[in-house]
mmCIF file of C-alpha atoms in Angstrom:
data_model
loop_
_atom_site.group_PDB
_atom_site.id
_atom_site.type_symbol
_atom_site.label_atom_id
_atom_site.label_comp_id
_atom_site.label_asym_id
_atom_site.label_seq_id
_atom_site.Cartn_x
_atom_site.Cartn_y
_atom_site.Cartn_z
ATOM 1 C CA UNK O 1 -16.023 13.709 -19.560
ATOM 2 C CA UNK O 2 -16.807 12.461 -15.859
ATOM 3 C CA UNK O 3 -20.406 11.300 -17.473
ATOM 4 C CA UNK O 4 -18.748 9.606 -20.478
ATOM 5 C CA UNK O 5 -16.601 7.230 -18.453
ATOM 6 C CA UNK O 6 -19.085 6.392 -16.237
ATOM 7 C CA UNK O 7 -21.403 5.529 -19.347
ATOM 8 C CA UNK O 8 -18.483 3.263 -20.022
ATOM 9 C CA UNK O 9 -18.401 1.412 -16.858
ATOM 10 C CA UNK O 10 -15.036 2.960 -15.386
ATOM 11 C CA UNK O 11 -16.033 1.681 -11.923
ATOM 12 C CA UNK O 12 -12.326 3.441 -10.119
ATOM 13 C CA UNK O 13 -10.442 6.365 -11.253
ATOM 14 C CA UNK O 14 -7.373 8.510 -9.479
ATOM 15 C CA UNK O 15 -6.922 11.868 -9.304
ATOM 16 C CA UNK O 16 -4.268 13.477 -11.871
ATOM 17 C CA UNK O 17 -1.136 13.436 -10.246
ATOM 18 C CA UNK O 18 -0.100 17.333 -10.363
ATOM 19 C CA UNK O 19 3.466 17.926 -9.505
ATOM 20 C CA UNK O 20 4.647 19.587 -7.049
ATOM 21 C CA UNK O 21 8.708 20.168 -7.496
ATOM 22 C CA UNK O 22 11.380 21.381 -5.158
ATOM 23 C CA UNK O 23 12.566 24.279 -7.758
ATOM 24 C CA UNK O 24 9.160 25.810 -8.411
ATOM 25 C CA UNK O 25 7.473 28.650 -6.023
ATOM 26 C CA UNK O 26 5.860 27.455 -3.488
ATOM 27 C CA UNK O 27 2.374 28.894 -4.423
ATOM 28 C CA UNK O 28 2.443 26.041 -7.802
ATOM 29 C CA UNK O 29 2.460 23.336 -4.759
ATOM 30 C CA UNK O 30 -0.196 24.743 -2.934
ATOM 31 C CA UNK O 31 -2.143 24.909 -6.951
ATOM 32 C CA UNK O 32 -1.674 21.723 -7.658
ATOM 33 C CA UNK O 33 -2.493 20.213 -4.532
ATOM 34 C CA UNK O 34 -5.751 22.300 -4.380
ATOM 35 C CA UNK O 35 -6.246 21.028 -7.620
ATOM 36 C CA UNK O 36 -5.853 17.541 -6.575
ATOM 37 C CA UNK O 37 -8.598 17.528 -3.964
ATOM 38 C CA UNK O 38 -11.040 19.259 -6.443
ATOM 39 C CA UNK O 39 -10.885 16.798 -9.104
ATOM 40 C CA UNK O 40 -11.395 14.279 -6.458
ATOM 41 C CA UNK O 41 -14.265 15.459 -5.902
ATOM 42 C CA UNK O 42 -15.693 16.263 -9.079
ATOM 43 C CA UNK O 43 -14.901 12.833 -9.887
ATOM 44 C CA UNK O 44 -16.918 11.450 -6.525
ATOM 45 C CA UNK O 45 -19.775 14.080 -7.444
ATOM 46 C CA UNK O 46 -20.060 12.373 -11.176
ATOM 47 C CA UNK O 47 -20.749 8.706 -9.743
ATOM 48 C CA UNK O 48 -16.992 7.257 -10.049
ATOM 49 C CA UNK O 49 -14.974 6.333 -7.133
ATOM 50 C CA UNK O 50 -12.069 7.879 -7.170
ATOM 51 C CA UNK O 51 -8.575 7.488 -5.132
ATOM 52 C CA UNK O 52 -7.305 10.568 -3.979
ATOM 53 C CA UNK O 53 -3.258 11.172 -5.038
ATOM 54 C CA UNK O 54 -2.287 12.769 -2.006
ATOM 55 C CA UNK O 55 1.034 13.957 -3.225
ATOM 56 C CA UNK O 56 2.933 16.732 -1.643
ATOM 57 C CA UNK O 57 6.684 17.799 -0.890
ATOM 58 C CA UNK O 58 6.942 18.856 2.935
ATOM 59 C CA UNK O 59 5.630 17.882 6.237
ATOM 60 C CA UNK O 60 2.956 20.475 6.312
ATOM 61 C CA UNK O 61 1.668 19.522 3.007
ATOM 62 C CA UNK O 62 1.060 15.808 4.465
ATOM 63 C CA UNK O 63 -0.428 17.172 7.426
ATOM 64 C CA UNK O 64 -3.050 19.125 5.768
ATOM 65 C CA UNK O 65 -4.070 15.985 3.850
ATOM 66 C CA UNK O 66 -4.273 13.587 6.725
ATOM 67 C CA UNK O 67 -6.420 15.979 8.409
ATOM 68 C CA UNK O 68 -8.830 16.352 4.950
ATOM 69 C CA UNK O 69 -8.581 12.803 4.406
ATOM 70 C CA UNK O 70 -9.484 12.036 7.980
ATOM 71 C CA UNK O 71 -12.452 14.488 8.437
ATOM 72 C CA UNK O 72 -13.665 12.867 4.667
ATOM 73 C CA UNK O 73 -15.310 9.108 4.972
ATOM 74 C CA UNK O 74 -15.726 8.981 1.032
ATOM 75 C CA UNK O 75 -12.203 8.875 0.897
ATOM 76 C CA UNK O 76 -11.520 4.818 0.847
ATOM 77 C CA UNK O 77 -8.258 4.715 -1.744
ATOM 78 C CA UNK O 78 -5.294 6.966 -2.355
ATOM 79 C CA UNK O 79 -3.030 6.328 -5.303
ATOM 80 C CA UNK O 80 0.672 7.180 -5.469
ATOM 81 C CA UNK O 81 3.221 6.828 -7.814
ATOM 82 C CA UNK O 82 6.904 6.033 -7.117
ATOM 83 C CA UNK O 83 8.211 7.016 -10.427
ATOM 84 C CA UNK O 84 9.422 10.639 -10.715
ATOM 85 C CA UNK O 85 10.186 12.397 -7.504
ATOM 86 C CA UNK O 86 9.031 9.581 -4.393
ATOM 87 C CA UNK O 87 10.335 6.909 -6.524
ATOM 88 C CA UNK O 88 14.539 8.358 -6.226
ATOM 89 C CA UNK O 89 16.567 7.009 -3.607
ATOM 90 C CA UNK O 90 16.467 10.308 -1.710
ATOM 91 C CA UNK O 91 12.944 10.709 -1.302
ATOM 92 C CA UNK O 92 11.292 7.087 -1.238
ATOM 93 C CA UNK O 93 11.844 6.806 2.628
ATOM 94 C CA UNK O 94 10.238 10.260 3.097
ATOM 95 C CA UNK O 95 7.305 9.495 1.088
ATOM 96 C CA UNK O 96 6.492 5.957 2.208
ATOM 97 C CA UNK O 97 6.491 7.328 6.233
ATOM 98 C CA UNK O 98 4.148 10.229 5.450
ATOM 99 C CA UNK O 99 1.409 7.528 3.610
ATOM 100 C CA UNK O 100 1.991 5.497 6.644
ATOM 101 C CA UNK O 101 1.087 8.556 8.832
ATOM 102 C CA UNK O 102 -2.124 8.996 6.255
ATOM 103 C CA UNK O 103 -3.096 5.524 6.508
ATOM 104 C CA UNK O 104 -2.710 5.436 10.506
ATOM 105 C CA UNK O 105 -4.185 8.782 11.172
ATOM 106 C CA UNK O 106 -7.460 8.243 8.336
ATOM 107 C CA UNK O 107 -9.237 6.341 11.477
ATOM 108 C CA UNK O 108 -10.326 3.640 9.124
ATOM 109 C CA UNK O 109 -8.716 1.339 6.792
ATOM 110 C CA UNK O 110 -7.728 2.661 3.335
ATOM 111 C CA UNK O 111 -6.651 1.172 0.258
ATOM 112 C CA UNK O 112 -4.096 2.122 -2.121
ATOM 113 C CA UNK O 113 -3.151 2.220 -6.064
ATOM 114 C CA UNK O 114 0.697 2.091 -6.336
ATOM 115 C CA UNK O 115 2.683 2.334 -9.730
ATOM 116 C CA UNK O 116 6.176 2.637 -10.466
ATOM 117 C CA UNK O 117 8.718 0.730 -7.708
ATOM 118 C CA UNK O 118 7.134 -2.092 -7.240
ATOM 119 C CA UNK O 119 9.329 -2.587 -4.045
ATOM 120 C CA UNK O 120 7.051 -0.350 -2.115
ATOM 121 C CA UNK O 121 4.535 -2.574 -1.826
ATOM 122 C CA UNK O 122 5.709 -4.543 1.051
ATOM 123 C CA UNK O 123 6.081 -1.692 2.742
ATOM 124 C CA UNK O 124 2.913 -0.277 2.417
ATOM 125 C CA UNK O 125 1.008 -3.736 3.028
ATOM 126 C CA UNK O 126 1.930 -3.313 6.636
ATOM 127 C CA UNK O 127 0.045 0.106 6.157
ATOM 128 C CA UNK O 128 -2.954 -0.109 3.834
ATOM 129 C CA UNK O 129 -6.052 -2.836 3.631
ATOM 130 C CA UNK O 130 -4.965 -3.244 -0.120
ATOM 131 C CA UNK O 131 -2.369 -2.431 -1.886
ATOM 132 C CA UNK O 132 -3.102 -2.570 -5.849
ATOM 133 C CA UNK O 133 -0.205 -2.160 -8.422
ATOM 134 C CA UNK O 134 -0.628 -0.926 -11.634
ATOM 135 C CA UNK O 135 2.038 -2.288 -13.805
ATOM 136 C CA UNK O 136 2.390 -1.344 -18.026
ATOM 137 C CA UNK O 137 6.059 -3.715 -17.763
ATOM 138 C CA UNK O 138 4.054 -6.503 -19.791
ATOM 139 C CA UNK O 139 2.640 -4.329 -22.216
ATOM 140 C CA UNK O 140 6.043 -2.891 -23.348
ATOM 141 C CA UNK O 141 7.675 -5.419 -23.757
ATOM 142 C CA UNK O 142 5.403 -7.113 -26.286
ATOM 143 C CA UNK O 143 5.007 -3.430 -28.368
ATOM 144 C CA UNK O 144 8.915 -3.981 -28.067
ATOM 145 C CA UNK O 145 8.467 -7.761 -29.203
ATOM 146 C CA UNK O 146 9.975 -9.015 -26.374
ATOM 147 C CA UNK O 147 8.814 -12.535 -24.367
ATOM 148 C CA UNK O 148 9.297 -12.860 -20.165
ATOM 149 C CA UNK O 149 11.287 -16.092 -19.542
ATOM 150 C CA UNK O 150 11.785 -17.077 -15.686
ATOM 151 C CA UNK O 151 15.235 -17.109 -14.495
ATOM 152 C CA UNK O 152 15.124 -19.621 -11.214
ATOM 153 C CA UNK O 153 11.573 -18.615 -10.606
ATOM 154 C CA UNK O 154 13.731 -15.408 -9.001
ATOM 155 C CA UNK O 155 13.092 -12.705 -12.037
ATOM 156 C CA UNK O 156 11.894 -12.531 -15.220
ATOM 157 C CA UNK O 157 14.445 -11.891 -18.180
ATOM 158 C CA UNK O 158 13.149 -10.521 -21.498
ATOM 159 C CA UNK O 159 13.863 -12.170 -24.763
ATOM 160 C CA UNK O 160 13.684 -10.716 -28.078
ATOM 161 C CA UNK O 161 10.574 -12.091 -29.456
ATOM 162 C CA UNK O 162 10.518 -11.071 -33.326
ATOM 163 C CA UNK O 163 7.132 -10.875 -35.045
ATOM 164 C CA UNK O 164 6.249 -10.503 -39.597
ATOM 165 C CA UNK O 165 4.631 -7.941 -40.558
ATOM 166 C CA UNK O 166 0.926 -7.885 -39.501
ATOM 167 C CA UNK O 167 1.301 -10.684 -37.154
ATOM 168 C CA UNK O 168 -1.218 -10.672 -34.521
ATOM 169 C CA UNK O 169 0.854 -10.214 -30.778
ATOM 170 C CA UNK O 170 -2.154 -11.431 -28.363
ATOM 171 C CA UNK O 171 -0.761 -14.559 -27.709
ATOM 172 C CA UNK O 172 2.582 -12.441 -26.805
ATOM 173 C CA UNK O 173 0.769 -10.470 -25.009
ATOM 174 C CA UNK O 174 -1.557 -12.920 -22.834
ATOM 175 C CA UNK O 175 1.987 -14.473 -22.257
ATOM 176 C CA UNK O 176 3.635 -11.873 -20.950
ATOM 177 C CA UNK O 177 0.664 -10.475 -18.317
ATOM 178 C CA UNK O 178 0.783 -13.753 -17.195
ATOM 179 C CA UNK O 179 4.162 -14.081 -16.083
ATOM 180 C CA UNK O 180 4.464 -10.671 -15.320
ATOM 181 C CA UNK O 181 1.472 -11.158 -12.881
ATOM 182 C CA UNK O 182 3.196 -14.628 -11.361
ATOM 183 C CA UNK O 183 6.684 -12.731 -10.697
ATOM 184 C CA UNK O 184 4.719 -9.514 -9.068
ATOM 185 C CA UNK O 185 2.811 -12.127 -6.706
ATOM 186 C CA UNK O 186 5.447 -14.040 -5.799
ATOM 187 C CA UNK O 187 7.943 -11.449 -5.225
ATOM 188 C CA UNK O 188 5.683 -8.818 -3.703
ATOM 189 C CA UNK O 189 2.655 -10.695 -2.411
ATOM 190 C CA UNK O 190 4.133 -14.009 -1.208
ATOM 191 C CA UNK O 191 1.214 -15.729 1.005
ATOM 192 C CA UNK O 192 -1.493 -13.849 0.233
ATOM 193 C CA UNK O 193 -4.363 -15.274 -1.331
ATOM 194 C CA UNK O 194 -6.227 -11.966 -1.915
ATOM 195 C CA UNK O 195 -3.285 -10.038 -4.276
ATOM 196 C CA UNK O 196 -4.302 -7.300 -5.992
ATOM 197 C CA UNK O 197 -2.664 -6.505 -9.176
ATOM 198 C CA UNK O 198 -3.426 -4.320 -12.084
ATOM 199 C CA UNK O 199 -1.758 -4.973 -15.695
#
């Protein structure tokens, strides 16, 4: 599989998320965290940078990774997703300090693939060399024939947007990636010339 995307040109890839839940033994953590770091670097092995998800659930869990992440140059990006568990109100704090901890005790600058709150990344641009966010919002919306309208330049509202039969949605679609893109950079990534952003 690993040779296939590469054939492709996949030129960055991140490491399945596996969860790792509060109800669970602890032993599935420790599983899926080992299985983390393996794919990682089977993916590395097979010619494809890859960002390591360096997900966990206590303290010790993000110590062992800044210490494997900091004893490992080939790690350059971790990804993270604030969608499920690190995305509730609870646990967002909690997870942004420990990738701050990552970030400041890798030695080196790191960059990082975000999805999900996109009101992380301000946070973790005081952190990281690069913060990239992968957002699917535009795509959505037009499967859900819906258009992005600007309300005050301040947010984007979504207006039904119906299509016939058969009609081709690319122009829908163009449209909404591009305001989608605007709002994320202007919101997020307000006087930076080099934003990263992923639709």
């Amino acid at each position: 599989m690993i040779e296939g995307l590469r054939m492709l040109g996949v030129t960055t890839i991140t490491t399945p998320n596996f969860s790792v839940v509060l109800d669970n033994p602890r032993t599935d953590d420790l599983h899926a965290i080992k299985r983390i770091a393996i794919t990682f670097a089977e993916f590395q092995q097979g010619g494809i940078p890859c960002a390591l998800h360096s997900h966990g659930r206590t303290l010790k869990d993000f110590e062992r990774w800044e210490k494997f992440i900091a004893e490992r140059e080939e790690i350059s990006m971790l990804a993270y997703e604030f969608i499920t568990g690190p995305g509730t109100k609870l646990r967002k704090d909690f997870h942004l300090d420990r990738l701050a901890e990552l970030a400041r005790g890798a030695g080196r600058s790191l960059d990082i693939i975000v999805r999900g709150d996109p009101q992380v990344i301000p946070v973790l641009r005081q952190h990281f060399r690069r913060v990239v966010y992968i957002d699917t919002t535009a795509f959505i919306k037009t499967m859900k024939r819906q258009i992005a309208e600007r309300s005050s330049n301040r947010r984007l509202e979504w207006i039904s947007s119906p299509t016939v039969g058969g009609e081709d949605i690319d122009r829908l679609y163009s449209r909404n990636v591009s305001e989608q893109i605007a709002f994320l950079r202007s919101t997020y990534y307000s006087g930076d010339r080099n934003t990263e952003k992923a639709a």
